[in-house]
Coordinates of N, CA and C and ligand atoms in Angstrom, one line a residue:
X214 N -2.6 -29.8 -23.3 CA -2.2 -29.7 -21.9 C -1.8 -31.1 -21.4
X215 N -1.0 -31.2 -20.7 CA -0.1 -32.5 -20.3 C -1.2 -32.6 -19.1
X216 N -1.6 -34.3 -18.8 CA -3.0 -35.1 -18.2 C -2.7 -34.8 -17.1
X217 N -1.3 -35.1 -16.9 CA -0.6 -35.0 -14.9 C -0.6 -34.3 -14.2
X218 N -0.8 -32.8 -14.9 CA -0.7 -31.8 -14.5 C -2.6 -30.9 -13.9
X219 N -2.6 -30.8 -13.1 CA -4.3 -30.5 -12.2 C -4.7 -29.2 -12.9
X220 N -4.5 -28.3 -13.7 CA -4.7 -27.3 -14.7 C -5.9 -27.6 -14.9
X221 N -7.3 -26.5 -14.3 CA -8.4 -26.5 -15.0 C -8.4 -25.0 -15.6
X222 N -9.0 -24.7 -16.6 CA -9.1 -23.5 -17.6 C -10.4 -23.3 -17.9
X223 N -10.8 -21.5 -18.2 CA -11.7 -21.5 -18.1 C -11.2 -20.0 -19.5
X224 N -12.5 -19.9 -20.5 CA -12.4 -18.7 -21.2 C -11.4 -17.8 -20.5
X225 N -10.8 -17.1 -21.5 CA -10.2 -15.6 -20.7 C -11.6 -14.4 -20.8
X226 N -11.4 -13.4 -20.4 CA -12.7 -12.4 -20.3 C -14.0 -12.1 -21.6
X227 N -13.2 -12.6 -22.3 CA -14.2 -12.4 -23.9 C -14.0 -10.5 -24.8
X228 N -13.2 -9.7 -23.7 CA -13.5 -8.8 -23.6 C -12.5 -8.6 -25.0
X229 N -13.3 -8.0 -25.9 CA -12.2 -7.4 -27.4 C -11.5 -6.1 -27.3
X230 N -10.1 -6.4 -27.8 CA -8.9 -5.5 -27.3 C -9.4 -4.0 -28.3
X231 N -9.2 -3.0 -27.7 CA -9.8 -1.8 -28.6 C -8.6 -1.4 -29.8
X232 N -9.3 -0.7 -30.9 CA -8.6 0.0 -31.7 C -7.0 0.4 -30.8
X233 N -5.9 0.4 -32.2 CA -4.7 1.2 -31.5 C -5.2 3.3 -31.0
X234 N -5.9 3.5 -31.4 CA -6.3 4.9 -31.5 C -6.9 5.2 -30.0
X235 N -7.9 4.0 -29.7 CA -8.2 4.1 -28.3 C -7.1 3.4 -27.0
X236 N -6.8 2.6 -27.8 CA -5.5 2.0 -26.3 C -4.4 2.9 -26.3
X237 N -3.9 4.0 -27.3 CA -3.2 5.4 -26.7 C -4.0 5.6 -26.0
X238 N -5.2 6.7 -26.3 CA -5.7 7.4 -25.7 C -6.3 7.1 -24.6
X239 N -6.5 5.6 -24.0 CA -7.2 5.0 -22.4 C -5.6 5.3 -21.8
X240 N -4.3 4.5 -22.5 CA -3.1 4.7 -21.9 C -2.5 5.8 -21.2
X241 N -2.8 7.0 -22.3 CA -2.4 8.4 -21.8 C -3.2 9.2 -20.7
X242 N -4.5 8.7 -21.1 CA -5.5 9.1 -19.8 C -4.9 8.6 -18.5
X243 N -5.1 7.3 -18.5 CA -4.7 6.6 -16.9 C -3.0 7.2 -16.8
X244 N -2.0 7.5 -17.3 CA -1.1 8.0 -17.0 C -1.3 9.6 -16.7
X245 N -2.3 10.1 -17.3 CA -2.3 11.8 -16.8 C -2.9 11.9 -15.9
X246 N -3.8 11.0 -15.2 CA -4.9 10.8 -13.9 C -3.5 10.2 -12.8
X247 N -3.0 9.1 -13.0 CA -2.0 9.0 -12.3 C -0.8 10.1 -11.8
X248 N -0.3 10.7 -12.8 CA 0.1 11.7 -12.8 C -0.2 12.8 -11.4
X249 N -1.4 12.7 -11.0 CA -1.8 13.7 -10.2 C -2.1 12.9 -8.9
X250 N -1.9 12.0 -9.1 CA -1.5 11.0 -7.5 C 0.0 11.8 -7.0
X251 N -0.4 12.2 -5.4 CA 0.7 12.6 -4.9 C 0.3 12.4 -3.3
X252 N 1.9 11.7 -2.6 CA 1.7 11.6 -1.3 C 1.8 12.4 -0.9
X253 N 0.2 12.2 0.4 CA 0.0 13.3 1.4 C -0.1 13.6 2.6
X254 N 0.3 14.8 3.8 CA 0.2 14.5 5.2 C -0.7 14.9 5.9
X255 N -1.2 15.8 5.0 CA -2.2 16.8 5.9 C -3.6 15.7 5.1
X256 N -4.1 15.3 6.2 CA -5.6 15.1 5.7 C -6.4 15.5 6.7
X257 N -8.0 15.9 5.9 CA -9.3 16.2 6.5 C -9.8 14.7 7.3
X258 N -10.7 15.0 8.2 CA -11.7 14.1 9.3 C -12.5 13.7 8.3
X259 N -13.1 14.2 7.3 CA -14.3 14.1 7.1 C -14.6 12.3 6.2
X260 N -15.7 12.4 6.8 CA -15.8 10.2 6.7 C -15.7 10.0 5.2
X261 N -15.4 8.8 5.1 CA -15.4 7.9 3.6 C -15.7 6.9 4.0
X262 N -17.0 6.4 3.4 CA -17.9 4.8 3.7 C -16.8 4.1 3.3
X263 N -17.3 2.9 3.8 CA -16.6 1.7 4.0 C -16.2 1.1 2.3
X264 N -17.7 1.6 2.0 CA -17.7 0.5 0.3 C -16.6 1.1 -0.4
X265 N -16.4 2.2 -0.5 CA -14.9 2.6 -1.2 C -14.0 1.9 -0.9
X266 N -13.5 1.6 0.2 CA -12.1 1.0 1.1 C -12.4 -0.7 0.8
X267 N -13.6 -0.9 0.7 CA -14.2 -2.5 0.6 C -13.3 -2.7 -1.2
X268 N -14.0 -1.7 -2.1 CA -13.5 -2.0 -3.5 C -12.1 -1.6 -4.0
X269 N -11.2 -0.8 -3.2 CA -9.9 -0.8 -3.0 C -9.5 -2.2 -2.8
X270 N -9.6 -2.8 -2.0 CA -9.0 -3.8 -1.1 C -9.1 -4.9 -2.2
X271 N -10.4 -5.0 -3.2 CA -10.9 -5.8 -4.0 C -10.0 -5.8 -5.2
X272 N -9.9 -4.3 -5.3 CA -9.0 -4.2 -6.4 C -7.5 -4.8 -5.8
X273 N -7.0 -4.4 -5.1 CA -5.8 -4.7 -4.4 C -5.5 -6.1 -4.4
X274 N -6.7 -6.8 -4.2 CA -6.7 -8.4 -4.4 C -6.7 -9.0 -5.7
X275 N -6.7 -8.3 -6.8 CA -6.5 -9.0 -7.9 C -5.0 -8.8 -8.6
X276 N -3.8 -8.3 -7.5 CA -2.9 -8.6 -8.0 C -2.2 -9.6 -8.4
X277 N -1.5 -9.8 -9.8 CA -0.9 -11.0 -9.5 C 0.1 -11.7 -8.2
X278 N 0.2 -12.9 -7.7 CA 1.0 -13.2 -6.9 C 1.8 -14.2 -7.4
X279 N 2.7 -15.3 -6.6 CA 3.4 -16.0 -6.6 C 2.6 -17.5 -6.5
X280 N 2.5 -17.8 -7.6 CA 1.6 -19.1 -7.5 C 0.3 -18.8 -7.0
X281 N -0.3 -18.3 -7.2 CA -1.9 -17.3 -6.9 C -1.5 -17.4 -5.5
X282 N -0.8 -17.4 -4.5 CA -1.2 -17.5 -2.7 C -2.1 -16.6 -2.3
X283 N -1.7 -14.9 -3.5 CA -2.2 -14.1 -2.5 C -1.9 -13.8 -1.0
X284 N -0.9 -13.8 -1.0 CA -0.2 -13.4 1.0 C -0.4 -12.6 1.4
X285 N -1.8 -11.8 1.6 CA -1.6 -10.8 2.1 C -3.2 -10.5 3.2
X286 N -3.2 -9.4 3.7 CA -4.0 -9.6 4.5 C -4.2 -7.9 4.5
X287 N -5.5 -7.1 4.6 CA -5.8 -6.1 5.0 C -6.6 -5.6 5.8
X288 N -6.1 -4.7 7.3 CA -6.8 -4.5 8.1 C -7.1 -3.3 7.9
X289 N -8.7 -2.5 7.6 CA -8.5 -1.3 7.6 C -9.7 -0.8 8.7
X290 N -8.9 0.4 9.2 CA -9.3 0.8 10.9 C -10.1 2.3 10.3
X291 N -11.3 2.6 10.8 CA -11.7 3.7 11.4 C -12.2 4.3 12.5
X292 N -12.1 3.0 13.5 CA -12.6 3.4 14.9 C -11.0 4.0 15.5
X293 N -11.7 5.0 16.0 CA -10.9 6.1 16.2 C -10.4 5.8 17.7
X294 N -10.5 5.0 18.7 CA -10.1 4.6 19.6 C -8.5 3.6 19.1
X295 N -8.6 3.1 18.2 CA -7.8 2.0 17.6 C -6.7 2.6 16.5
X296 N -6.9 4.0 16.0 CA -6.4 5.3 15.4 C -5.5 5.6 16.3
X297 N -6.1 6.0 17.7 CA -5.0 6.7 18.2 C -3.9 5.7 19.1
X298 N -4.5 5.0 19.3 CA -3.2 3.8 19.8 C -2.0 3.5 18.6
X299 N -2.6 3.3 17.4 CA -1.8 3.6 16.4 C -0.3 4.4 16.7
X300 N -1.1 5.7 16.2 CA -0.4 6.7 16.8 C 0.6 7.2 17.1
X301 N -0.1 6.4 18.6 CA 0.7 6.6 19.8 C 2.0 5.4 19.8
X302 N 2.0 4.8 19.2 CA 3.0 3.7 18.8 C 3.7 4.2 17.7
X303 N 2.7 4.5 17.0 CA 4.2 4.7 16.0 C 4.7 5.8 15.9
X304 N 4.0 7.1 17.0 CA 5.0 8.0 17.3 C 6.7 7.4 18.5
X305 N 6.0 6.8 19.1 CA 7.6 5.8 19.9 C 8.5 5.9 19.0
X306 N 8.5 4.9 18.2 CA 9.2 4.3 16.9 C 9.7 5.4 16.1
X307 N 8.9 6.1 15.5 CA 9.8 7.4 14.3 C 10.4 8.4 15.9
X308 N 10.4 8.7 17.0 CA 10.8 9.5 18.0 C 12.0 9.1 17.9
X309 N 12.1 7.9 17.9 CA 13.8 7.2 18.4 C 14.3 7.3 17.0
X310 N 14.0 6.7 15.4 CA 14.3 7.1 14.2 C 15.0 8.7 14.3
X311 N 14.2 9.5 14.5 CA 14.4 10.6 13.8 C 15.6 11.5 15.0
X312 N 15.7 11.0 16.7 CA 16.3 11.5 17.4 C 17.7 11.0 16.6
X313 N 18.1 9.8 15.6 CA 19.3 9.1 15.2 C 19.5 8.1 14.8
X314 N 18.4 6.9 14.9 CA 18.2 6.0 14.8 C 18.8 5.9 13.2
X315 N 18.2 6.5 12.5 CA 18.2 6.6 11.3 C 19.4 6.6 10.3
X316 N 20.6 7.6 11.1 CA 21.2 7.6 10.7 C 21.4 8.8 9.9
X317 N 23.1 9.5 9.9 CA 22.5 10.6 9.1 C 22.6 11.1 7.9
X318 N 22.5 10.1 7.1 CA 22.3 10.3 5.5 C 21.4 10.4 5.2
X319 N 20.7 9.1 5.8 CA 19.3 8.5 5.9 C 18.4 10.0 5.8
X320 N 18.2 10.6 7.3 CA 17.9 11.9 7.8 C 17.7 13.0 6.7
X321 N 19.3 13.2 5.9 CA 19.3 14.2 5.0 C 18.5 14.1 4.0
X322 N 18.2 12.6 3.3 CA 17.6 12.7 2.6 C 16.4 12.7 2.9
X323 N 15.8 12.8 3.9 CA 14.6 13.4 4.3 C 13.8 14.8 4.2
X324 N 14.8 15.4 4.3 CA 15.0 16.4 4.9 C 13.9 17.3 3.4
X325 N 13.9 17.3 2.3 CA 13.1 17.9 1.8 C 11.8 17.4 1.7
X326 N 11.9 16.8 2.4 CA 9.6 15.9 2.5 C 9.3 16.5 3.7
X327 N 10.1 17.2 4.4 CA 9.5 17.5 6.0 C 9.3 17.1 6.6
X328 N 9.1 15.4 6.5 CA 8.7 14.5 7.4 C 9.3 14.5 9.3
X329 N 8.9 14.6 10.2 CA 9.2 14.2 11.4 C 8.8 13.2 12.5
X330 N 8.6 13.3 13.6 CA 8.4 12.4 14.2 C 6.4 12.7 14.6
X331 N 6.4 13.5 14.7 CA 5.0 13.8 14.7 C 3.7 13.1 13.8
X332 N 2.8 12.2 14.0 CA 1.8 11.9 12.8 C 1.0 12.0 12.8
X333 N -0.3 13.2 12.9 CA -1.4 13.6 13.6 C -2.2 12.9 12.4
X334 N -2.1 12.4 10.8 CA -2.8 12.0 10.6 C -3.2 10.6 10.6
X335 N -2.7 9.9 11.6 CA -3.1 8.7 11.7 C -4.2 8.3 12.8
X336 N -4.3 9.9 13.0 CA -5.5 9.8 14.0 C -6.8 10.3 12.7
X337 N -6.2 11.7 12.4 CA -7.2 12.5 11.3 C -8.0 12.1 10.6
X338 N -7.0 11.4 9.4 CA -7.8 10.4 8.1 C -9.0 9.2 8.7
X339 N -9.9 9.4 8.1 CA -10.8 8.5 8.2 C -10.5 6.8 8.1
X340 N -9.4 6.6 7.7 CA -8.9 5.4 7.3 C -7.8 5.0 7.4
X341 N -7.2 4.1 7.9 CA -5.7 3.4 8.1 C -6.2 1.8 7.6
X342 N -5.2 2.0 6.4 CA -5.4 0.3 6.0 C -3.6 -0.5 6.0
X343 N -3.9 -1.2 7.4 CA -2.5 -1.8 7.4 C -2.4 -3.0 6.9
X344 N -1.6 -3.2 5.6 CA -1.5 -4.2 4.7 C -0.2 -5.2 5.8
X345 N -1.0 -6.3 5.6 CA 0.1 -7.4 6.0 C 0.3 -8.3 5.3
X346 N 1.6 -9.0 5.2 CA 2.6 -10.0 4.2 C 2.1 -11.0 5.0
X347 N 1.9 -12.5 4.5 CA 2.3 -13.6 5.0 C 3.2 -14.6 4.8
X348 N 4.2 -14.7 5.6 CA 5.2 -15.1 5.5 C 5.0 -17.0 4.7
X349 N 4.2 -17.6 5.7 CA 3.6 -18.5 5.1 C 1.9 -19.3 4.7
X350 N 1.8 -19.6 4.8 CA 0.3 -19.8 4.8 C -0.3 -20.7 6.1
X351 N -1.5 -21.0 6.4 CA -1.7 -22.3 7.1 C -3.1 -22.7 6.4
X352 N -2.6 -24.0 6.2 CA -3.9 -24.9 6.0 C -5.3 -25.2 6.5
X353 N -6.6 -24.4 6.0 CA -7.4 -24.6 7.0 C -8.0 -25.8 7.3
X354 N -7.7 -27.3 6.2 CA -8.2 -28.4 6.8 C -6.6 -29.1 8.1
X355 N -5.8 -29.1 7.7 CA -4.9 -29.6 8.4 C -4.2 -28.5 9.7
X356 N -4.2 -27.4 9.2 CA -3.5 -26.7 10.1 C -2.2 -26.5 10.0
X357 N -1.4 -27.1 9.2 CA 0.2 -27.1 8.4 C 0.6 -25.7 7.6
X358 N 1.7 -26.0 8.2 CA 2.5 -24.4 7.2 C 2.2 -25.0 5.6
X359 N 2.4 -23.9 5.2 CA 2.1 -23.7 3.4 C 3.1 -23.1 3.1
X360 N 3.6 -23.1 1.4 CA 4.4 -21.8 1.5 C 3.8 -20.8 0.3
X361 N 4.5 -19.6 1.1 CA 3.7 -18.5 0.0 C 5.3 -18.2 -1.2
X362 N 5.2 -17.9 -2.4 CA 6.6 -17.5 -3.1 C 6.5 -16.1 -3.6
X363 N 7.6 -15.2 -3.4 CA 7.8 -13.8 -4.2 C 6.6 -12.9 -3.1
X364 N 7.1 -13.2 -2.2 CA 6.1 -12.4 -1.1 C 6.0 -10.9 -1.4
X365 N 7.3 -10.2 -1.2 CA 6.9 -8.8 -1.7 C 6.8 -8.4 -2.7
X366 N 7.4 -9.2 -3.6 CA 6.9 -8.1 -4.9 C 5.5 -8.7 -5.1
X367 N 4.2 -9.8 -4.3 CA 2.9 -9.8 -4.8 C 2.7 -8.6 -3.9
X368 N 3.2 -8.5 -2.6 CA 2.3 -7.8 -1.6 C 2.7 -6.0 -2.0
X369 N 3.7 -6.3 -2.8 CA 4.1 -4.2 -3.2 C 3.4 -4.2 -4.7
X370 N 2.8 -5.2 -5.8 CA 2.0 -5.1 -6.3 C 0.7 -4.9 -5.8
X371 N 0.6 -5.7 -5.3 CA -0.8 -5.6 -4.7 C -1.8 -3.8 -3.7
X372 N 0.0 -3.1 -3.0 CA -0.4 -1.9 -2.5 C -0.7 -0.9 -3.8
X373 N 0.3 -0.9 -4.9 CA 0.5 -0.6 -5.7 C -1.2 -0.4 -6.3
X374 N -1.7 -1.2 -6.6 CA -3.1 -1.5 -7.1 C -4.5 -1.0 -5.7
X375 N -4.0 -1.0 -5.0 CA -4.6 0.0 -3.8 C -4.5 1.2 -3.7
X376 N -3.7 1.5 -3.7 CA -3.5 3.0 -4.3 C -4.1 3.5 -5.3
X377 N -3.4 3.1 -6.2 CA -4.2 3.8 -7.4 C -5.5 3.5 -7.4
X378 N -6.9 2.7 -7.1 CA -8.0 2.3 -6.8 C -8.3 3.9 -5.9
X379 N -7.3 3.5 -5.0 CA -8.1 5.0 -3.6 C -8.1 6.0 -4.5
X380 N -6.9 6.6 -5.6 CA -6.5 7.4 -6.1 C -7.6 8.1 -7.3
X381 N -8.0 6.5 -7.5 CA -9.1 6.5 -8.7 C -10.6 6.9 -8.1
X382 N -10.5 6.9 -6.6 CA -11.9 7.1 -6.5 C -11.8 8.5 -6.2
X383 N -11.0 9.6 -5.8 CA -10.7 10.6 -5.4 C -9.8 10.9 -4.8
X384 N -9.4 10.1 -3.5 CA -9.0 10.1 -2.1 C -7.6 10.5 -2.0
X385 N -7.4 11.3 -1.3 CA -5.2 10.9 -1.0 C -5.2 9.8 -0.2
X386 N -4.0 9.6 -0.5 CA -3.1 8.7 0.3 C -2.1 8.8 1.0
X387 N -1.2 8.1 1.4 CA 0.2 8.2 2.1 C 0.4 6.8 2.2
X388 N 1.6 6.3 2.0 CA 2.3 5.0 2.4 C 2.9 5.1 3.4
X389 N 2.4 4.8 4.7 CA 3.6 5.3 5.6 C 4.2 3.8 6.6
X390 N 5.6 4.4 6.5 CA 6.4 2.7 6.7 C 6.8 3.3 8.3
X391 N 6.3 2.9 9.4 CA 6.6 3.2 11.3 C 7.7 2.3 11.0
X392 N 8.9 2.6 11.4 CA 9.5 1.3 11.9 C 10.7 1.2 13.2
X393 N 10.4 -0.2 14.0 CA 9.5 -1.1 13.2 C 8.3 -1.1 13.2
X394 N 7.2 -2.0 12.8 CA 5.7 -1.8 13.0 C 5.6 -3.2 13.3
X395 N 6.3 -3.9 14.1 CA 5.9 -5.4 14.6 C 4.6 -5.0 15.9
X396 N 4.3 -4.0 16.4 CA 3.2 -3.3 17.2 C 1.7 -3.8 16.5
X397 N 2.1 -3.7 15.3 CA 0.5 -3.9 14.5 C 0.4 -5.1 14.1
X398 N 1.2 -6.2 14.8 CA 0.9 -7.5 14.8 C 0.0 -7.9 15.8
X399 N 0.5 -7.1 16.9 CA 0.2 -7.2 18.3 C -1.0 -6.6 18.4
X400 N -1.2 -5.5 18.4 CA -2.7 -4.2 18.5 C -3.7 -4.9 17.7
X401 N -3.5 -5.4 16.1 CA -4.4 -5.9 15.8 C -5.1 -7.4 15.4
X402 N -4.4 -7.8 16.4 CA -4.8 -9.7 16.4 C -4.4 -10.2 15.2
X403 N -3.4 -9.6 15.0 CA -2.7 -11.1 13.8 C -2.3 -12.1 14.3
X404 N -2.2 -13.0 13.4 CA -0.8 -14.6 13.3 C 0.3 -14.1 13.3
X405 N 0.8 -15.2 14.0 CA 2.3 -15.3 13.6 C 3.1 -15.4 12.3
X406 N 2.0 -15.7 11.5 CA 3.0 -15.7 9.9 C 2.6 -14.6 9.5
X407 N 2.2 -13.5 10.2 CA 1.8 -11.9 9.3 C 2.6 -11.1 9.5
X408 N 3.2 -10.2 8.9 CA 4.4 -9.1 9.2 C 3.5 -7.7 8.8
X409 N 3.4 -7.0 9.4 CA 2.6 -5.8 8.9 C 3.7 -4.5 7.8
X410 N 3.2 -4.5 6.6 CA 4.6 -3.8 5.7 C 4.7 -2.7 5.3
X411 N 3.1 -2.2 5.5 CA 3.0 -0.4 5.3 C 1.4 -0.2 5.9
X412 N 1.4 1.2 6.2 CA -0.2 1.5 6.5 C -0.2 2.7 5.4
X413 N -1.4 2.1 5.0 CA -1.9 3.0 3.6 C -2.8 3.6 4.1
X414 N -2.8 5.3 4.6 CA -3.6 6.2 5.2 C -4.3 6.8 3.9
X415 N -5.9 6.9 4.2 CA -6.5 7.3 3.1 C -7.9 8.5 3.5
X416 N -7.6 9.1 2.2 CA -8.9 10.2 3.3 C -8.9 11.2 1.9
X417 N -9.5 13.0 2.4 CA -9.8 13.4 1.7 C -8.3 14.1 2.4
X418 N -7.7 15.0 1.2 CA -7.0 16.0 1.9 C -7.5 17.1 2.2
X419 N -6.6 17.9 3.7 CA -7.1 18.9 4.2 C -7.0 20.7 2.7
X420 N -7.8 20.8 3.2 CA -8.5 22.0 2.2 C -7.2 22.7 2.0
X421 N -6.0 22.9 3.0 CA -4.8 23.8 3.0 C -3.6 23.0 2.7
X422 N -3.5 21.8 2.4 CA -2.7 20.4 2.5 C -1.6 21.2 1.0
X423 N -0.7 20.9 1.7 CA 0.8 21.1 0.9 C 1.6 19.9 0.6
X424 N 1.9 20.0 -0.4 CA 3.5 18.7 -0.4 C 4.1 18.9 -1.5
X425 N 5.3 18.5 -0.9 CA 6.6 19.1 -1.1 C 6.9 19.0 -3.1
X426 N 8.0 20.0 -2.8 CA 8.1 20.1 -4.5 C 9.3 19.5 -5.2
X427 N 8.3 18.0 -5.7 CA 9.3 17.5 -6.0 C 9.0 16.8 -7.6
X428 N 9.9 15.9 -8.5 CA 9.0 15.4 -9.7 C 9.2 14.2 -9.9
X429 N 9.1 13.6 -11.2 CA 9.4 12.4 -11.2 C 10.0 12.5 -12.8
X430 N 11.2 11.0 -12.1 CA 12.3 11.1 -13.7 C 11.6 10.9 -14.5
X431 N 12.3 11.5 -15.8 CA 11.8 11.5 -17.3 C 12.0 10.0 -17.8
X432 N 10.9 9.8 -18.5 CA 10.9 8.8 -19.5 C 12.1 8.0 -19.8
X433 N 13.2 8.8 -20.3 CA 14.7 8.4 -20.7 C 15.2 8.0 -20.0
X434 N 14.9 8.4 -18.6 CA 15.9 8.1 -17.5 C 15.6 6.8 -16.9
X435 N 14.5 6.0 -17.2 CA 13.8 4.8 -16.5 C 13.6 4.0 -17.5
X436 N 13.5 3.9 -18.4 CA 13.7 3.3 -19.5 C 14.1 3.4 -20.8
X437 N 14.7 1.8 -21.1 CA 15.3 1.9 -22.4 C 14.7 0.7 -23.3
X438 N 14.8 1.1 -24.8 CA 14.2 1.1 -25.6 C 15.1 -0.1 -26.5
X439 N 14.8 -1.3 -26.7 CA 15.5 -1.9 -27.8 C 14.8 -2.6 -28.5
X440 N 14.8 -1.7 -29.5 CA 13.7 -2.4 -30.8 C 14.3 -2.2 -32.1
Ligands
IYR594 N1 9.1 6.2 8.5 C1 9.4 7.6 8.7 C2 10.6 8.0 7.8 C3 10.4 8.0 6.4 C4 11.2 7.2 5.6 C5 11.1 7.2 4.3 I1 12.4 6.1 3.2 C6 10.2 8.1 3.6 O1 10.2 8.1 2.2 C7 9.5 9.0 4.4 C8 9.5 8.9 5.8 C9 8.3 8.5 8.6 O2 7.2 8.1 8.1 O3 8.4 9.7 8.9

């Protein structure tokens, strides 16, 4: 390692890579468990402690980033006072979207998710975790901008690995994008370098909960092979 460069290193995990027989068979598992991850609207009230949402967020945090910055920031709400103001904002926001805002291609291709302006479960779900980007950093001994690099693809890795965490512990989900959502800068005491980029609603689903019937491309169609 070149002197100049501040690189300290430490073992990697020690952990021994398994037989090829078991790295299919962990691979195919986590893809057939994933597999049954699907976004959802209808969710049940019924509570999910904290410590689940605490080791989501943990997991979520060990995404890779852009120069380790880690830019991100996670507020997750279950006081139900703070729920419905939600809500109530970002029913405004998708009202004016869906009256046109959107546009109407946009619209059409909506049109088989059912989605509308209405969001009763951002009251319902026991949980709203609104993930925030930071645009830049600040220095806690100086106080000076920092910069963060590859902001969204750390911070859509990063949801990415939240999800599947909630997904792994049982829970549905939903990624839901209000826009805009510059309101949840405001409502929940962020900085000025934080942009709020999705609220990942998390809960059990409701006992009757439906969604839509849709699939996902084949293998062939997403990737190609050159070997
Ligand atoms: N934010 C709106 C609209 C919406 C947009 C996309 I792209 C979706 O995949 C789903 C919904 C809403 O949440 O209804």
């Amino acid at each position: 390692m070149c002197s100049k460069h501040k690189a300290q290193f430490v073992p990697l995990n020690g952990v021994e890579p398994p037989d090829m027989h078991t790295m299919e068979t962990r691979a195919q598992t986590f893809f057939a468990h994933m597999q049954t991850r699907r976004t959802v609207r209808d969710f049940s009230p019924r509570v999910i402690p904290q410590k689940i949402i605490e080791y989501a967020i943990r997991t979520a945090g060990s995404a890779p980033s852009g120069a380790n910055k880690q830019p991100w920031c996670f507020v997750a709400i279950s006081d139900p006072a703070l729920k419905t103001q939600i809500r109530v904002e970002a029913e405004k926001e998708e009202k004016i979207f869906y009256a046109g805002k959107a546009g109407k291609e946009w619209l059409r291709d909506l049109e088989h998710l059912g989605t509308d302006e209405h969001k009763p479960f951002l009251e319902t779900a026991p949980w709203l975790i609104v993930v925030f980007q930071q645009n830049y950093g600040i220095d806690k001994q100086t106080g000076k901008r920092t910069k963060n690099y590859y902001i969204h693809e750390s911070v859509g890795l990063a949801c990415g690995l939240l999800i599947a965490s909630l997904h792994t512990a049982g829970l549905a989900t939903l990624t839901h994008t209000p826009s805009p959502m510059n309101f949840l800068r405001d409502l929940l005491d962020r900085p000025k370098n934080e942009r709020a980029v999705m609220i990942v609603v998390a809960g059990h689903a409701d006992k009757n909960a439906m969604v839509p019937d849709i699939t996902r491309k084949a293998l062939e169609d997403v990737a190609i092979f050159k070997v």
